[in-house]
Amino acid sequence: MMHKFDYWSPTEVMFGKGREDETAAYVKKYGGSKVLLVYGGGSVERSGLLQRVKEQLDAAGIGYAEFGGVQPNPTVEYAREGVKRAIESQADFILAVGGGSAIDTAKGIAHGAANPDVDIWKFWSGEEKVQKSMPVGVILTISAAGSETSASSVLTNKATGSKRGLDNIAFNFPKFAIMDPELTFTLPVYQVACGVTDIMMHTMDRYFNPLDNELTDAIAEALLRTVIANGAKAVKDTHDYDAMSEVMWCGSVSHNGLTGLGGQGDFAPHQLGHELSAMFDIAHGASLSAVWGQWARYVYQNRIERFVRFAKNVWNITEGSDEEIALAGIQATVDYFKSIGVPTCFSEAAEIGVQSEEVLRDLTDRCTFHGARTIGTFQVLDGDDIYNIYQAANV
């Protein structure tokens, strides 16, 4: 039976070569007159993209201030600095130029600047609800997080070691997303591979849930087949426009809610991975691939027919018993992760390595919010289950 759902995807998408040249027009369309440019490292500067954007804003008579230096696994501490910058510059529009880290930071800045009396971590911790925000636009340079068309934003609190996601349909969607695949051509291969992994996981964490929905499941399976095939091409040639285009669009569709409608998303691997990236500062996609195989083998018997369908419709595995087909589908996924160069256990991740019993217990404690929650819907996982999965990955 299809679960009840609300669906709203209001972000205007401009896709294709050179669409970043229309940035100023879209900022104006959504009411921007003074922009805060939010970006990460030096790549947007070295490529000339940032300069081109600033020249556009100048020509259109739109003022701007800059807030660069956003790092992967973006922090609430840095977003707070961005809030100060937005208020000081009297910005009325936040423009993220980059990938998920810049976009999630931009969303945090937008919420904080509109609510200057509230510390933004209270939104991410659930202590406060976002009641108003500022408009956000995106020029996407990394296909991965899907934050350009999603209602989600993830920040890490370095002071507490906590990584939290904020889902807010009313205020987290960007007003527009400019998506030119050529802007991703300069990415390192490993970053492309981590992005492909993140896209797959955003889809699989919705797909593996307690319910069946014919159309939604078919959309998810088609997306997975597409990103798997084109992801393999992209890591071989990051200048393959067709492959990078498919990966980019898969990234947006994977996290705009479409691939999970009518289901009850699981997202347990995401919760397991969040604790790894919070503790070890590992790339988000790599944190997910490092635990997915162990999670899948731990839970697949709870609803084996779903893993059989996955193996058949995504990997075209049809020979054998249900048990054999399900396990072969899991192994095919793990083998694919290895083929594109992302880790499938702790020892394959340079940032993690094999950990002590004490660290595994600490990760488990953090993942359960110190015993306050369980995770997952495909199979509800308590502290013992979470520990067992971490332990299985700790090889």
PDB file of N, CA and C in Angstrom, residues 164 275 358-373 383 386-387 390:
ATOM      1  N   ARG A 164      24.339  16.762  11.822  1.00  0.00           N
ATOM      2  CA  ARG A 164      22.886  16.699  11.811  1.00  0.00           C
ATOM      3  C   ARG A 164      22.336  17.204  10.483  1.00  0.00           C
ATOM      4  N   GLU A 275      28.253   9.720  11.220  1.00  0.00           N
ATOM      5  CA  GLU A 275      29.140   9.665  12.385  1.00  0.00           C
ATOM      6  C   GLU A 275      30.591   9.461  11.956  1.00  0.00           C
ATOM      7  N   GLU A 358      36.901   0.782  21.645  1.00  0.00           N
ATOM      8  CA  GLU A 358      36.444   2.021  22.271  1.00  0.00           C
ATOM      9  C   GLU A 358      35.851   2.980  21.239  1.00  0.00           C
ATOM     10  N   VAL A 359      36.500   3.094  20.094  1.00  0.00           N
ATOM     11  CA  VAL A 359      36.007   3.993  19.040  1.00  0.00           C
ATOM     12  C   VAL A 359      34.690   3.473  18.471  1.00  0.00           C
ATOM     13  N   LEU A 360      34.586   2.169  18.256  1.00  0.00           N
ATOM     14  CA  LEU A 360      33.338   1.601  17.737  1.00  0.00           C
ATOM     15  C   LEU A 360      32.181   1.864  18.695  1.00  0.00           C
ATOM     16  N   ARG A 361      32.438   1.734  19.983  1.00  0.00           N
ATOM     17  CA  ARG A 361      31.392   2.013  20.981  1.00  0.00           C
ATOM     18  C   ARG A 361      31.022   3.498  20.982  1.00  0.00           C
ATOM     19  N   ASP A 362      32.029   4.342  20.790  1.00  0.00           N
ATOM     20  CA  ASP A 362      31.768   5.780  20.748  1.00  0.00           C
ATOM     21  C   ASP A 362      30.938   6.141  19.515  1.00  0.00           C
ATOM     22  N   LEU A 363      31.282   5.576  18.355  1.00  0.00           N
ATOM     23  CA  LEU A 363      30.504   5.804  17.142  1.00  0.00           C
ATOM     24  C   LEU A 363      29.053   5.366  17.336  1.00  0.00           C
ATOM     25  N   THR A 364      28.882   4.210  17.960  1.00  0.00           N
ATOM     26  CA  THR A 364      27.538   3.693  18.211  1.00  0.00           C
ATOM     27  C   THR A 364      26.754   4.627  19.110  1.00  0.00           C
ATOM     28  N   ASP A 365      27.392   5.097  20.165  1.00  0.00           N
ATOM     29  CA  ASP A 365      26.741   6.003  21.099  1.00  0.00           C
ATOM     30  C   ASP A 365      26.311   7.294  20.413  1.00  0.00           C
ATOM     31  N   ARG A 366      27.184   7.814  19.570  1.00  0.00           N
ATOM     32  CA  ARG A 366      26.856   9.045  18.850  1.00  0.00           C
ATOM     33  C   ARG A 366      25.714   8.812  17.871  1.00  0.00           C
ATOM     34  N   CYS A 367      25.727   7.654  17.192  1.00  0.00           N
ATOM     35  CA  CYS A 367      24.711   7.366  16.174  1.00  0.00           C
ATOM     36  C   CYS A 367      23.325   7.213  16.798  1.00  0.00           C
ATOM     37  N   THR A 368      23.258   6.726  18.014  1.00  0.00           N
ATOM     38  CA  THR A 368      21.974   6.589  18.711  1.00  0.00           C
ATOM     39  C   THR A 368      21.587   7.851  19.475  1.00  0.00           C
ATOM     40  N   PHE A 369      22.358   8.930  19.280  1.00  0.00           N
ATOM     41  CA  PHE A 369      22.158  10.162  20.069  1.00  0.00           C
ATOM     42  C   PHE A 369      22.202   9.826  21.553  1.00  0.00           C
ATOM     43  N   HIS A 370      23.240   9.048  21.900  1.00  0.00           N
ATOM     44  CA  HIS A 370      23.486   8.646  23.296  1.00  0.00           C
ATOM     45  C   HIS A 370      22.304   7.860  23.869  1.00  0.00           C
ATOM     46  N   GLY A 371      21.822   6.924  23.047  1.00  0.00           N
ATOM     47  CA  GLY A 371      20.758   6.027  23.486  1.00  0.00           C
ATOM     48  C   GLY A 371      19.354   6.561  23.313  1.00  0.00           C
ATOM     49  N   ALA A 372      19.203   7.713  22.687  1.00  0.00           N
ATOM     50  CA  ALA A 372      17.886   8.359  22.598  1.00  0.00           C
ATOM     51  C   ALA A 372      17.101   7.954  21.361  1.00  0.00           C
ATOM     52  N   ARG A 373      17.719   7.247  20.409  1.00  0.00           N
ATOM     53  CA  ARG A 373      16.980   6.914  19.194  1.00  0.00           C
ATOM     54  C   ARG A 373      17.441   5.593  18.597  1.00  0.00           C
ATOM     55  N   GLY A 383      21.092   0.141  19.312  1.00  0.00           N
ATOM     56  CA  GLY A 383      22.523   0.294  19.558  1.00  0.00           C
ATOM     57  C   GLY A 383      23.324  -0.971  19.275  1.00  0.00           C
ATOM     58  N   ILE A 386      23.639  -1.385  15.483  1.00  0.00           N
ATOM     59  CA  ILE A 386      24.557  -0.391  14.932  1.00  0.00           C
ATOM     60  C   ILE A 386      26.000  -0.783  15.229  1.00  0.00           C
ATOM     61  N   TYR A 387      26.252  -1.195  16.448  1.00  0.00           N
ATOM     62  CA  TYR A 387      27.595  -1.640  16.804  1.00  0.00           C
ATOM     63  C   TYR A 387      28.032  -2.808  15.939  1.00  0.00           C
ATOM     64  N   TYR A 390      29.039  -1.552  12.465  1.00  0.00           N
ATOM     65  CA  TYR A 390      30.348  -0.905  12.534  1.00  0.00           C
ATOM     66  C   TYR A 390      31.456  -1.934  12.700  1.00  0.00           C
TER      67      TYR A 390
END
